[in-house]
């Protein structure tokens, strides 16, 4: 399962645009329908930094987080700004799941997608202090504890993280208490603090905590290992770590 980040903006074309092309006449609001620290938020802020570094716009590009209602707040703000080229959004699969789950009067067709910026993976994370070496170790502990004893934190309700948690439950015969938070950054903090037992954060949402030795990746939810060989910790990379074997 992957998150698809769609930027409703032609920022990548700005550098090559002819002199007669349209240019913003006021600050551009870049809406993130999720909390700070998550994948979508980091993507938006990366793009913001690129725009500033390469002077692609004369007007500021302002990142605004609108996470309410599993992202519905952000989507509705874009819908209400129909025809306004000064308001953009970076989004993920909640573009489809939020309307289905909440009944909010919004449809993905209300937007104009411009480009898929990234496809990122999901990783099963635990607190490093717990000592789990593999995903099988952790799942065995969940089973021993019994249904609804272990807490799984995720971004939002009825979105990718919860969908993946349910899929994990069905595949392993387990049952978690799913606890939603506004963004991947909050999710990682909860796991570092041992307030929850696991997460299915994207790599970028917890890599800093892994590098610091606070969190441990147990598996990637994919058909094969990640190909990245650069070391994240002193001894491990995404592809060489035993703990990131395919599940």
JSON list of C-alpha atoms in Angstrom, two decimals:
[
{"chain": "A", "resi": 1, "resn": "UNK", "atom": "CA", "xyz": [0.00, 0.00, 0.00]},
{"chain": "A", "resi": 2, "resn": "UNK", "atom": "CA", "xyz": [1.38, 3.42, -0.88]},
{"chain": "A", "resi": 3, "resn": "UNK", "atom": "CA", "xyz": [0.46, 7.01, -0.34]},
{"chain": "A", "resi": 4, "resn": "UNK", "atom": "CA", "xyz": [0.09, 8.99, -3.54]},
{"chain": "A", "resi": 5, "resn": "UNK", "atom": "CA", "xyz": [1.03, 12.63, -3.11]},
{"chain": "A", "resi": 6, "resn": "UNK", "atom": "CA", "xyz": [-0.67, 14.83, -5.66]},
{"chain": "A", "resi": 7, "resn": "UNK", "atom": "CA", "xyz": [0.27, 18.50, -5.84]},
{"chain": "A", "resi": 8, "resn": "UNK", "atom": "CA", "xyz": [-2.42, 20.67, -7.36]},
{"chain": "A", "resi": 9, "resn": "UNK", "atom": "CA", "xyz": [0.19, 23.09, -8.56]},
{"chain": "A", "resi": 10, "resn": "UNK", "atom": "CA", "xyz": [2.44, 23.53, -11.54]},
{"chain": "A", "resi": 11, "resn": "UNK", "atom": "CA", "xyz": [5.43, 24.58, -9.48]},
{"chain": "A", "resi": 12, "resn": "UNK", "atom": "CA", "xyz": [7.77, 22.33, -11.41]},
{"chain": "A", "resi": 13, "resn": "UNK", "atom": "CA", "xyz": [6.94, 24.24, -14.59]},
{"chain": "A", "resi": 14, "resn": "UNK", "atom": "CA", "xyz": [7.62, 27.65, -13.14]},
{"chain": "A", "resi": 15, "resn": "UNK", "atom": "CA", "xyz": [11.32, 27.68, -13.92]},
{"chain": "A", "resi": 16, "resn": "UNK", "atom": "CA", "xyz": [10.75, 26.88, -17.58]},
{"chain": "A", "resi": 17, "resn": "UNK", "atom": "CA", "xyz": [7.71, 29.10, -18.08]},
{"chain": "A", "resi": 18, "resn": "UNK", "atom": "CA", "xyz": [7.94, 31.86, -20.69]},
{"chain": "A", "resi": 19, "resn": "UNK", "atom": "CA", "xyz": [8.06, 35.50, -19.61]},
{"chain": "A", "resi": 20, "resn": "UNK", "atom": "CA", "xyz": [4.43, 35.99, -20.67]},
{"chain": "A", "resi": 21, "resn": "UNK", "atom": "CA", "xyz": [3.16, 33.14, -18.47]},
{"chain": "A", "resi": 22, "resn": "UNK", "atom": "CA", "xyz": [0.78, 33.80, -15.58]},
{"chain": "A", "resi": 23, "resn": "UNK", "atom": "CA", "xyz": [2.44, 34.73, -12.31]},
{"chain": "A", "resi": 24, "resn": "UNK", "atom": "CA", "xyz": [0.90, 34.99, -8.84]},
{"chain": "A", "resi": 25, "resn": "UNK", "atom": "CA", "xyz": [0.01, 38.50, -7.72]},
{"chain": "A", "resi": 26, "resn": "UNK", "atom": "CA", "xyz": [-0.30, 37.68, -4.02]},
{"chain": "A", "resi": 27, "resn": "UNK", "atom": "CA", "xyz": [0.99, 35.01, -1.59]},
{"chain": "A", "resi": 28, "resn": "UNK", "atom": "CA", "xyz": [0.08, 31.46, -2.63]},
{"chain": "A", "resi": 29, "resn": "UNK", "atom": "CA", "xyz": [-1.46, 29.26, 0.07]},
{"chain": "A", "resi": 30, "resn": "UNK", "atom": "CA", "xyz": [-0.23, 25.66, -0.07]},
{"chain": "A", "resi": 31, "resn": "UNK", "atom": "CA", "xyz": [-2.75, 23.61, 1.92]},
{"chain": "A", "resi": 32, "resn": "UNK", "atom": "CA", "xyz": [-1.74, 20.37, 3.64]},
{"chain": "A", "resi": 33, "resn": "UNK", "atom": "CA", "xyz": [-4.84, 18.36, 4.68]},
{"chain": "A", "resi": 34, "resn": "UNK", "atom": "CA", "xyz": [-2.91, 16.75, 7.54]},
{"chain": "A", "resi": 35, "resn": "UNK", "atom": "CA", "xyz": [-0.92, 17.69, 10.61]},
{"chain": "A", "resi": 36, "resn": "UNK", "atom": "CA", "xyz": [2.71, 18.79, 10.83]},
{"chain": "A", "resi": 37, "resn": "UNK", "atom": "CA", "xyz": [5.59, 16.36, 10.53]},
{"chain": "A", "resi": 38, "resn": "UNK", "atom": "CA", "xyz": [3.85, 13.84, 8.28]},
{"chain": "A", "resi": 39, "resn": "UNK", "atom": "CA", "xyz": [4.74, 12.84, 4.74]},
{"chain": "A", "resi": 40, "resn": "UNK", "atom": "CA", "xyz": [2.43, 15.33, 3.01]},
{"chain": "A", "resi": 41, "resn": "UNK", "atom": "CA", "xyz": [3.61, 18.14, 5.28]},
{"chain": "A", "resi": 42, "resn": "UNK", "atom": "CA", "xyz": [7.27, 17.36, 4.63]},
{"chain": "A", "resi": 43, "resn": "UNK", "atom": "CA", "xyz": [6.62, 17.15, 0.90]},
{"chain": "A", "resi": 44, "resn": "UNK", "atom": "CA", "xyz": [4.95, 20.57, 0.88]},
{"chain": "A", "resi": 45, "resn": "UNK", "atom": "CA", "xyz": [7.74, 22.15, 2.89]},
{"chain": "A", "resi": 46, "resn": "UNK", "atom": "CA", "xyz": [10.38, 20.58, 0.66]},
{"chain": "A", "resi": 47, "resn": "UNK", "atom": "CA", "xyz": [8.68, 22.11, -2.38]},
{"chain": "A", "resi": 48, "resn": "UNK", "atom": "CA", "xyz": [8.39, 25.42, -0.55]},
{"chain": "A", "resi": 49, "resn": "UNK", "atom": "CA", "xyz": [12.14, 25.36, 0.10]},
{"chain": "A", "resi": 50, "resn": "UNK", "atom": "CA", "xyz": [12.91, 24.57, -3.54]},
{"chain": "A", "resi": 51, "resn": "UNK", "atom": "CA", "xyz": [10.75, 27.48, -4.71]},
{"chain": "A", "resi": 52, "resn": "UNK", "atom": "CA", "xyz": [12.57, 29.86, -2.38]},
{"chain": "A", "resi": 53, "resn": "UNK", "atom": "CA", "xyz": [16.06, 28.51, -3.15]},
{"chain": "A", "resi": 54, "resn": "UNK", "atom": "CA", "xyz": [15.64, 28.79, -6.89]},
{"chain": "A", "resi": 55, "resn": "UNK", "atom": "CA", "xyz": [13.52, 31.95, -6.82]},
{"chain": "A", "resi": 56, "resn": "UNK", "atom": "CA", "xyz": [10.73, 30.30, -8.81]},
{"chain": "A", "resi": 57, "resn": "UNK", "atom": "CA", "xyz": [8.08, 32.74, -7.59]},
{"chain": "A", "resi": 58, "resn": "UNK", "atom": "CA", "xyz": [8.13, 36.42, -6.71]},
{"chain": "A", "resi": 59, "resn": "UNK", "atom": "CA", "xyz": [5.32, 35.89, -4.21]},
{"chain": "A", "resi": 60, "resn": "UNK", "atom": "CA", "xyz": [5.65, 33.77, -1.04]},
{"chain": "A", "resi": 61, "resn": "UNK", "atom": "CA", "xyz": [4.47, 30.15, -1.00]},
{"chain": "A", "resi": 62, "resn": "UNK", "atom": "CA", "xyz": [2.87, 29.68, 2.43]},
{"chain": "A", "resi": 63, "resn": "UNK", "atom": "CA", "xyz": [2.29, 26.16, 3.80]},
{"chain": "A", "resi": 64, "resn": "UNK", "atom": "CA", "xyz": [-0.91, 25.91, 5.85]},
{"chain": "A", "resi": 65, "resn": "UNK", "atom": "CA", "xyz": [-1.91, 22.74, 7.74]},
{"chain": "A", "resi": 66, "resn": "UNK", "atom": "CA", "xyz": [-5.65, 22.03, 7.83]},
{"chain": "A", "resi": 67, "resn": "UNK", "atom": "CA", "xyz": [-6.03, 18.56, 9.33]},
{"chain": "A", "resi": 68, "resn": "UNK", "atom": "CA", "xyz": [-9.55, 18.75, 10.78]},
{"chain": "A", "resi": 69, "resn": "UNK", "atom": "CA", "xyz": [-12.00, 16.01, 9.85]},
{"chain": "A", "resi": 70, "resn": "UNK", "atom": "CA", "xyz": [-9.33, 13.64, 8.51]},
{"chain": "A", "resi": 71, "resn": "UNK", "atom": "CA", "xyz": [-8.31, 16.31, 6.02]},
{"chain": "A", "resi": 72, "resn": "UNK", "atom": "CA", "xyz": [-11.85, 17.42, 5.15]},
{"chain": "A", "resi": 73, "resn": "UNK", "atom": "CA", "xyz": [-11.09, 20.94, 6.39]},
{"chain": "A", "resi": 74, "resn": "UNK", "atom": "CA", "xyz": [-8.29, 21.28, 3.86]},
{"chain": "A", "resi": 75, "resn": "UNK", "atom": "CA", "xyz": [-10.25, 19.80, 0.97]},
{"chain": "A", "resi": 76, "resn": "UNK", "atom": "CA", "xyz": [-13.27, 22.01, 1.59]},
{"chain": "A", "resi": 77, "resn": "UNK", "atom": "CA", "xyz": [-11.08, 25.10, 1.71]},
{"chain": "A", "resi": 78, "resn": "UNK", "atom": "CA", "xyz": [-9.81, 24.22, -1.77]},
{"chain": "A", "resi": 79, "resn": "UNK", "atom": "CA", "xyz": [-13.30, 23.48, -3.06]},
{"chain": "A", "resi": 80, "resn": "UNK", "atom": "CA", "xyz": [-14.51, 26.84, -1.78]},
{"chain": "A", "resi": 81, "resn": "UNK", "atom": "CA", "xyz": [-11.61, 28.56, -3.56]},
{"chain": "A", "resi": 82, "resn": "UNK", "atom": "CA", "xyz": [-12.68, 27.31, -6.99]},
{"chain": "A", "resi": 83, "resn": "UNK", "atom": "CA", "xyz": [-11.02, 29.33, -9.72]},
{"chain": "A", "resi": 84, "resn": "UNK", "atom": "CA", "xyz": [-8.44, 30.87, -7.36]},
{"chain": "A", "resi": 85, "resn": "UNK", "atom": "CA", "xyz": [-4.96, 30.01, -8.65]},
{"chain": "A", "resi": 86, "resn": "UNK", "atom": "CA", "xyz": [-3.43, 31.29, -5.43]},
{"chain": "A", "resi": 87, "resn": "UNK", "atom": "CA", "xyz": [-4.62, 28.31, -3.43]},
{"chain": "A", "resi": 88, "resn": "UNK", "atom": "CA", "xyz": [-3.10, 24.85, -3.92]},
{"chain": "A", "resi": 89, "resn": "UNK", "atom": "CA", "xyz": [-3.11, 21.52, -2.09]},
{"chain": "A", "resi": 90, "resn": "UNK", "atom": "CA", "xyz": [-0.75, 18.61, -1.62]},
{"chain": "A", "resi": 91, "resn": "UNK", "atom": "CA", "xyz": [-2.69, 15.50, -0.77]},
{"chain": "A", "resi": 92, "resn": "UNK", "atom": "CA", "xyz": [-2.59, 11.74, -0.46]},
{"chain": "A", "resi": 93, "resn": "UNK", "atom": "CA", "xyz": [-5.04, 8.87, -0.52]},
{"chain": "A", "resi": 94, "resn": "UNK", "atom": "CA", "xyz": [-7.35, 10.62, 1.95]},
{"chain": "A", "resi": 95, "resn": "UNK", "atom": "CA", "xyz": [-8.42, 12.58, -1.10]},
{"chain": "A", "resi": 96, "resn": "UNK", "atom": "CA", "xyz": [-10.57, 9.51, -1.81]},
{"chain": "A", "resi": 97, "resn": "UNK", "atom": "CA", "xyz": [-11.09, 7.94, 1.61]},
{"chain": "A", "resi": 98, "resn": "UNK", "atom": "CA", "xyz": [-12.15, 11.02, 3.60]},
{"chain": "A", "resi": 99, "resn": "UNK", "atom": "CA", "xyz": [-15.32, 11.74, 1.57]},
{"chain": "A", "resi": 100, "resn": "UNK", "atom": "CA", "xyz": [-16.24, 8.05, 1.69]},
{"chain": "A", "resi": 101, "resn": "UNK", "atom": "CA", "xyz": [-15.75, 7.81, 5.45]},
{"chain": "A", "resi": 102, "resn": "UNK", "atom": "CA", "xyz": [-17.16, 11.15, 6.59]},
{"chain": "A", "resi": 103, "resn": "UNK", "atom": "CA", "xyz": [-19.80, 12.05, 4.02]},
{"chain": "A", "resi": 104, "resn": "UNK", "atom": "CA", "xyz": [-18.24, 15.51, 3.65]},
{"chain": "A", "resi": 105, "resn": "UNK", "atom": "CA", "xyz": [-19.59, 17.24, 0.50]},
{"chain": "A", "resi": 106, "resn": "UNK", "atom": "CA", "xyz": [-16.40, 16.90, -1.47]},
{"chain": "A", "resi": 107, "resn": "UNK", "atom": "CA", "xyz": [-15.29, 14.73, -4.36]},
{"chain": "A", "resi": 108, "resn": "UNK", "atom": "CA", "xyz": [-11.84, 14.26, -5.81]},
{"chain": "A", "resi": 109, "resn": "UNK", "atom": "CA", "xyz": [-13.25, 15.50, -9.10]},
{"chain": "A", "resi": 110, "resn": "UNK", "atom": "CA", "xyz": [-13.62, 18.92, -7.47]},
{"chain": "A", "resi": 111, "resn": "UNK", "atom": "CA", "xyz": [-9.85, 19.30, -7.93]},
{"chain": "A", "resi": 112, "resn": "UNK", "atom": "CA", "xyz": [-7.54, 19.45, -10.89]},
{"chain": "A", "resi": 113, "resn": "UNK", "atom": "CA", "xyz": [-4.60, 17.06, -10.32]},
{"chain": "A", "resi": 114, "resn": "UNK", "atom": "CA", "xyz": [-1.35, 18.24, -11.85]},
{"chain": "A", "resi": 115, "resn": "UNK", "atom": "CA", "xyz": [1.31, 15.67, -10.97]},
{"chain": "A", "resi": 116, "resn": "UNK", "atom": "CA", "xyz": [2.03, 12.64, -8.81]},
{"chain": "A", "resi": 117, "resn": "UNK", "atom": "CA", "xyz": [5.05, 13.71, -6.81]},
{"chain": "A", "resi": 118, "resn": "UNK", "atom": "CA", "xyz": [5.86, 10.52, -4.91]},
{"chain": "A", "resi": 119, "resn": "UNK", "atom": "CA", "xyz": [4.81, 7.03, -3.89]},
{"chain": "A", "resi": 120, "resn": "UNK", "atom": "CA", "xyz": [6.03, 6.11, -0.44]},
{"chain": "A", "resi": 121, "resn": "UNK", "atom": "CA", "xyz": [5.90, 2.93, 1.57]},
{"chain": "A", "resi": 122, "resn": "UNK", "atom": "CA", "xyz": [4.65, 1.96, 5.02]},
{"chain": "A", "resi": 123, "resn": "UNK", "atom": "CA", "xyz": [6.83, 0.49, 7.74]},
{"chain": "A", "resi": 124, "resn": "UNK", "atom": "CA", "xyz": [5.89, -1.28, 10.98]},
{"chain": "A", "resi": 125, "resn": "UNK", "atom": "CA", "xyz": [7.64, 0.59, 13.81]},
{"chain": "A", "resi": 126, "resn": "UNK", "atom": "CA", "xyz": [8.05, -0.22, 17.51]},
{"chain": "A", "resi": 127, "resn": "UNK", "atom": "CA", "xyz": [9.88, 1.49, 20.36]},
{"chain": "A", "resi": 128, "resn": "UNK", "atom": "CA", "xyz": [13.50, 0.30, 20.35]},
{"chain": "A", "resi": 129, "resn": "UNK", "atom": "CA", "xyz": [13.38, -0.24, 24.13]},
{"chain": "A", "resi": 130, "resn": "UNK", "atom": "CA", "xyz": [10.93, -3.10, 23.67]},
{"chain": "A", "resi": 131, "resn": "UNK", "atom": "CA", "xyz": [13.57, -5.29, 22.03]},
{"chain": "A", "resi": 132, "resn": "UNK", "atom": "CA", "xyz": [11.52, -6.78, 19.20]},
{"chain": "A", "resi": 133, "resn": "UNK", "atom": "CA", "xyz": [13.90, -8.03, 16.50]},
{"chain": "A", "resi": 134, "resn": "UNK", "atom": "CA", "xyz": [11.41, -8.96, 13.78]},
{"chain": "A", "resi": 135, "resn": "UNK", "atom": "CA", "xyz": [7.81, -8.37, 12.80]},
{"chain": "A", "resi": 136, "resn": "UNK", "atom": "CA", "xyz": [7.07, -11.98, 13.80]},
{"chain": "A", "resi": 137, "resn": "UNK", "atom": "CA", "xyz": [8.38, -11.27, 17.31]},
{"chain": "A", "resi": 138, "resn": "UNK", "atom": "CA", "xyz": [6.03, -8.33, 17.67]},
{"chain": "A", "resi": 139, "resn": "UNK", "atom": "CA", "xyz": [2.98, -10.10, 16.24]},
{"chain": "A", "resi": 140, "resn": "UNK", "atom": "CA", "xyz": [3.61, -13.03, 18.58]},
{"chain": "A", "resi": 141, "resn": "UNK", "atom": "CA", "xyz": [3.59, -10.62, 21.53]},
{"chain": "A", "resi": 142, "resn": "UNK", "atom": "CA", "xyz": [0.33, -9.07, 20.34]},
{"chain": "A", "resi": 143, "resn": "UNK", "atom": "CA", "xyz": [-1.26, -12.52, 20.12]},
{"chain": "A", "resi": 144, "resn": "UNK", "atom": "CA", "xyz": [-0.06, -13.52, 23.58]},
{"chain": "A", "resi": 145, "resn": "UNK", "atom": "CA", "xyz": [-1.56, -10.37, 25.08]},
{"chain": "A", "resi": 146, "resn": "UNK", "atom": "CA", "xyz": [-4.96, -11.02, 23.53]},
{"chain": "A", "resi": 147, "resn": "UNK", "atom": "CA", "xyz": [-7.37, -8.86, 21.49]},
{"chain": "A", "resi": 148, "resn": "UNK", "atom": "CA", "xyz": [-7.30, -5.06, 21.90]},
{"chain": "A", "resi": 149, "resn": "UNK", "atom": "CA", "xyz": [-4.38, -4.96, 24.32]},
{"chain": "A", "resi": 150, "resn": "UNK", "atom": "CA", "xyz": [-1.79, -3.36, 22.04]},
{"chain": "A", "resi": 151, "resn": "UNK", "atom": "CA", "xyz": [-2.19, 0.19, 20.69]},
{"chain": "A", "resi": 152, "resn": "UNK", "atom": "CA", "xyz": [-1.51, 1.09, 17.07]},
{"chain": "A", "resi": 153, "resn": "UNK", "atom": "CA", "xyz": [-1.15, 4.82, 16.36]},
{"chain": "A", "resi": 154, "resn": "UNK", "atom": "CA", "xyz": [-1.89, 6.27, 12.93]},
{"chain": "A", "resi": 155, "resn": "UNK", "atom": "CA", "xyz": [-2.64, 9.43, 11.04]},
{"chain": "A", "resi": 156, "resn": "UNK", "atom": "CA", "xyz": [-6.39, 10.09, 11.00]},
{"chain": "A", "resi": 157, "resn": "UNK", "atom": "CA", "xyz": [-9.33, 7.72, 10.95]},
{"chain": "A", "resi": 158, "resn": "UNK", "atom": "CA", "xyz": [-10.37, 5.51, 8.04]},
{"chain": "A", "resi": 159, "resn": "UNK", "atom": "CA", "xyz": [-7.28, 6.52, 6.10]},
{"chain": "A", "resi": 160, "resn": "UNK", "atom": "CA", "xyz": [-4.21, 4.60, 4.94]},
{"chain": "A", "resi": 161, "resn": "UNK", "atom": "CA", "xyz": [-2.82, 3.92, 8.40]},
{"chain": "A", "resi": 162, "resn": "UNK", "atom": "CA", "xyz": [-6.07, 2.48, 9.75]},
{"chain": "A", "resi": 163, "resn": "UNK", "atom": "CA", "xyz": [-6.78, 0.58, 6.54]},
{"chain": "A", "resi": 164, "resn": "UNK", "atom": "CA", "xyz": [-3.33, -1.00, 6.75]},
{"chain": "A", "resi": 165, "resn": "UNK", "atom": "CA", "xyz": [-3.85, -1.80, 10.44]},
{"chain": "A", "resi": 166, "resn": "UNK", "atom": "CA", "xyz": [-7.09, -3.62, 9.63]},
{"chain": "A", "resi": 167, "resn": "UNK", "atom": "CA", "xyz": [-5.34, -5.52, 6.83]},
{"chain": "A", "resi": 168, "resn": "UNK", "atom": "CA", "xyz": [-2.58, -6.51, 9.28]},
{"chain": "A", "resi": 169, "resn": "UNK", "atom": "CA", "xyz": [-5.19, -7.72, 11.77]},
{"chain": "A", "resi": 170, "resn": "UNK", "atom": "CA", "xyz": [-6.89, -9.87, 9.17]},
{"chain": "A", "resi": 171, "resn": "UNK", "atom": "CA", "xyz": [-3.61, -11.31, 7.91]},
{"chain": "A", "resi": 172, "resn": "UNK", "atom": "CA", "xyz": [-2.28, -12.19, 11.37]},
{"chain": "A", "resi": 173, "resn": "UNK", "atom": "CA", "xyz": [-5.42, -12.88, 13.42]},
{"chain": "A", "resi": 174, "resn": "UNK", "atom": "CA", "xyz": [-4.71, -10.00, 15.80]},
{"chain": "A", "resi": 175, "resn": "UNK", "atom": "CA", "xyz": [-6.74, -7.04, 17.06]},
{"chain": "A", "resi": 176, "resn": "UNK", "atom": "CA", "xyz": [-5.27, -3.63, 17.90]},
{"chain": "A", "resi": 177, "resn": "UNK", "atom": "CA", "xyz": [-6.68, -0.54, 19.56]},
{"chain": "A", "resi": 178, "resn": "UNK", "atom": "CA", "xyz": [-6.28, 2.00, 16.76]},
{"chain": "A", "resi": 179, "resn": "UNK", "atom": "CA", "xyz": [-5.61, 5.54, 17.98]},
{"chain": "A", "resi": 180, "resn": "UNK", "atom": "CA", "xyz": [-5.73, 8.36, 15.40]},
{"chain": "A", "resi": 181, "resn": "UNK", "atom": "CA", "xyz": [-3.59, 11.50, 15.49]},
{"chain": "A", "resi": 182, "resn": "UNK", "atom": "CA", "xyz": [-3.46, 14.55, 13.23]},
{"chain": "A", "resi": 183, "resn": "UNK", "atom": "CA", "xyz": [-0.13, 13.82, 11.58]},
{"chain": "A", "resi": 184, "resn": "UNK", "atom": "CA", "xyz": [2.79, 11.45, 11.20]},
{"chain": "A", "resi": 185, "resn": "UNK", "atom": "CA", "xyz": [4.94, 13.65, 13.41]},
{"chain": "A", "resi": 186, "resn": "UNK", "atom": "CA", "xyz": [2.54, 13.28, 16.32]},
{"chain": "A", "resi": 187, "resn": "UNK", "atom": "CA", "xyz": [2.35, 9.53, 15.70]},
{"chain": "A", "resi": 188, "resn": "UNK", "atom": "CA", "xyz": [6.13, 9.14, 15.94]},
{"chain": "A", "resi": 189, "resn": "UNK", "atom": "CA", "xyz": [6.24, 11.20, 19.15]},
{"chain": "A", "resi": 190, "resn": "UNK", "atom": "CA", "xyz": [3.60, 8.98, 20.76]},
{"chain": "A", "resi": 191, "resn": "UNK", "atom": "CA", "xyz": [5.63, 5.88, 19.96]},
{"chain": "A", "resi": 192, "resn": "UNK", "atom": "CA", "xyz": [8.86, 7.39, 21.25]},
{"chain": "A", "resi": 193, "resn": "UNK", "atom": "CA", "xyz": [7.06, 8.18, 24.50]},
{"chain": "A", "resi": 194, "resn": "UNK", "atom": "CA", "xyz": [5.73, 4.62, 24.80]},
{"chain": "A", "resi": 195, "resn": "UNK", "atom": "CA", "xyz": [2.15, 5.90, 24.79]},
{"chain": "A", "resi": 196, "resn": "UNK", "atom": "CA", "xyz": [1.37, 3.41, 22.00]},
{"chain": "A", "resi": 197, "resn": "UNK", "atom": "CA", "xyz": [2.94, 0.09, 21.02]},
{"chain": "A", "resi": 198, "resn": "UNK", "atom": "CA", "xyz": [3.43, 0.45, 17.27]},
{"chain": "A", "resi": 199, "resn": "UNK", "atom": "CA", "xyz": [2.80, 2.55, 14.17]},
{"chain": "A", "resi": 200, "resn": "UNK", "atom": "CA", "xyz": [2.78, 2.06, 10.42]},
{"chain": "A", "resi": 201, "resn": "UNK", "atom": "CA", "xyz": [4.43, 5.40, 9.64]},
{"chain": "A", "resi": 202, "resn": "UNK", "atom": "CA", "xyz": [6.10, 6.17, 6.35]},
{"chain": "A", "resi": 203, "resn": "UNK", "atom": "CA", "xyz": [9.92, 5.99, 6.39]},
{"chain": "A", "resi": 204, "resn": "UNK", "atom": "CA", "xyz": [10.36, 9.76, 6.41]},
{"chain": "A", "resi": 205, "resn": "UNK", "atom": "CA", "xyz": [7.97, 10.17, 9.34]},
{"chain": "A", "resi": 206, "resn": "UNK", "atom": "CA", "xyz": [10.10, 8.14, 11.76]},
{"chain": "A", "resi": 207, "resn": "UNK", "atom": "CA", "xyz": [13.58, 7.95, 10.25]},
{"chain": "A", "resi": 208, "resn": "UNK", "atom": "CA", "xyz": [14.96, 10.66, 12.55]},
{"chain": "A", "resi": 209, "resn": "UNK", "atom": "CA", "xyz": [13.82, 8.70, 15.60]},
{"chain": "A", "resi": 210, "resn": "UNK", "atom": "CA", "xyz": [15.34, 5.51, 14.17]},
{"chain": "A", "resi": 211, "resn": "UNK", "atom": "CA", "xyz": [18.62, 7.31, 13.57]},
{"chain": "A", "resi": 212, "resn": "UNK", "atom": "CA", "xyz": [18.52, 8.51, 17.19]},
{"chain": "A", "resi": 213, "resn": "UNK", "atom": "CA", "xyz": [17.98, 4.94, 18.42]},
{"chain": "A", "resi": 214, "resn": "UNK", "atom": "CA", "xyz": [14.48, 5.56, 19.80]},
{"chain": "A", "resi": 215, "resn": "UNK", "atom": "CA", "xyz": [12.44, 3.60, 17.26]},
{"chain": "A", "resi": 216, "resn": "UNK", "atom": "CA", "xyz": [12.97, 0.36, 15.34]},
{"chain": "A", "resi": 217, "resn": "UNK", "atom": "CA", "xyz": [11.59, -0.62, 11.90]},
{"chain": "A", "resi": 218, "resn": "UNK", "atom": "CA", "xyz": [10.43, -4.24, 11.83]},
{"chain": "A", "resi": 219, "resn": "UNK", "atom": "CA", "xyz": [9.21, -4.66, 8.26]},
{"chain": "A", "resi": 220, "resn": "UNK", "atom": "CA", "xyz": [8.18, -2.80, 5.14]},
{"chain": "A", "resi": 221, "resn": "UNK", "atom": "CA", "xyz": [4.74, -3.55, 3.73]},
{"chain": "A", "resi": 222, "resn": "UNK", "atom": "CA", "xyz": [5.86, -4.39, 0.22]},
{"chain": "A", "resi": 223, "resn": "UNK", "atom": "CA", "xyz": [6.80, -7.34, -1.96]},
{"chain": "A", "resi": 224, "resn": "UNK", "atom": "CA", "xyz": [10.53, -6.77, -1.54]},
{"chain": "A", "resi": 225, "resn": "UNK", "atom": "CA", "xyz": [13.11, -4.97, 0.55]},
{"chain": "A", "resi": 226, "resn": "UNK", "atom": "CA", "xyz": [13.77, -1.29, 0.04]},
{"chain": "A", "resi": 227, "resn": "UNK", "atom": "CA", "xyz": [16.70, -0.74, -2.34]},
{"chain": "A", "resi": 228, "resn": "UNK", "atom": "CA", "xyz": [18.35, 2.14, -0.45]},
{"chain": "A", "resi": 229, "resn": "UNK", "atom": "CA", "xyz": [21.89, 1.25, 0.63]},
{"chain": "A", "resi": 230, "resn": "UNK", "atom": "CA", "xyz": [22.99, 4.46, 2.33]},
{"chain": "A", "resi": 231, "resn": "UNK", "atom": "CA", "xyz": [23.34, 3.91, 6.08]},
{"chain": "A", "resi": 232, "resn": "UNK", "atom": "CA", "xyz": [20.67, 5.48, 8.26]},
{"chain": "A", "resi": 233, "resn": "UNK", "atom": "CA", "xyz": [22.23, 4.41, 11.55]},
{"chain": "A", "resi": 234, "resn": "UNK", "atom": "CA", "xyz": [25.89, 3.59, 12.22]},
{"chain": "A", "resi": 235, "resn": "UNK", "atom": "CA", "xyz": [25.35, 0.00, 11.11]},
{"chain": "A", "resi": 236, "resn": "UNK", "atom": "CA", "xyz": [22.09, -0.19, 9.15]},
{"chain": "A", "resi": 237, "resn": "UNK", "atom": "CA", "xyz": [20.53, 0.95, 5.91]},
{"chain": "A", "resi": 238, "resn": "UNK", "atom": "CA", "xyz": [16.99, 0.37, 4.69]},
{"chain": "A", "resi": 239, "resn": "UNK", "atom": "CA", "xyz": [18.12, -2.59, 2.62]},
{"chain": "A", "resi": 240, "resn": "UNK", "atom": "CA", "xyz": [20.75, -4.14, 4.88]},
{"chain": "A", "resi": 241, "resn": "UNK", "atom": "CA", "xyz": [18.91, -4.04, 8.17]},
{"chain": "A", "resi": 242, "resn": "UNK", "atom": "CA", "xyz": [17.55, -7.42, 9.17]},
{"chain": "A", "resi": 243, "resn": "UNK", "atom": "CA", "xyz": [14.71, -5.56, 10.86]},
{"chain": "A", "resi": 244, "resn": "UNK", "atom": "CA", "xyz": [13.42, -4.17, 7.58]},
{"chain": "A", "resi": 245, "resn": "UNK", "atom": "CA", "xyz": [12.86, -7.51, 5.88]},
{"chain": "A", "resi": 246, "resn": "UNK", "atom": "CA", "xyz": [9.78, -7.91, 3.74]},
{"chain": "A", "resi": 247, "resn": "UNK", "atom": "CA", "xyz": [6.48, -8.76, 5.39]}
]
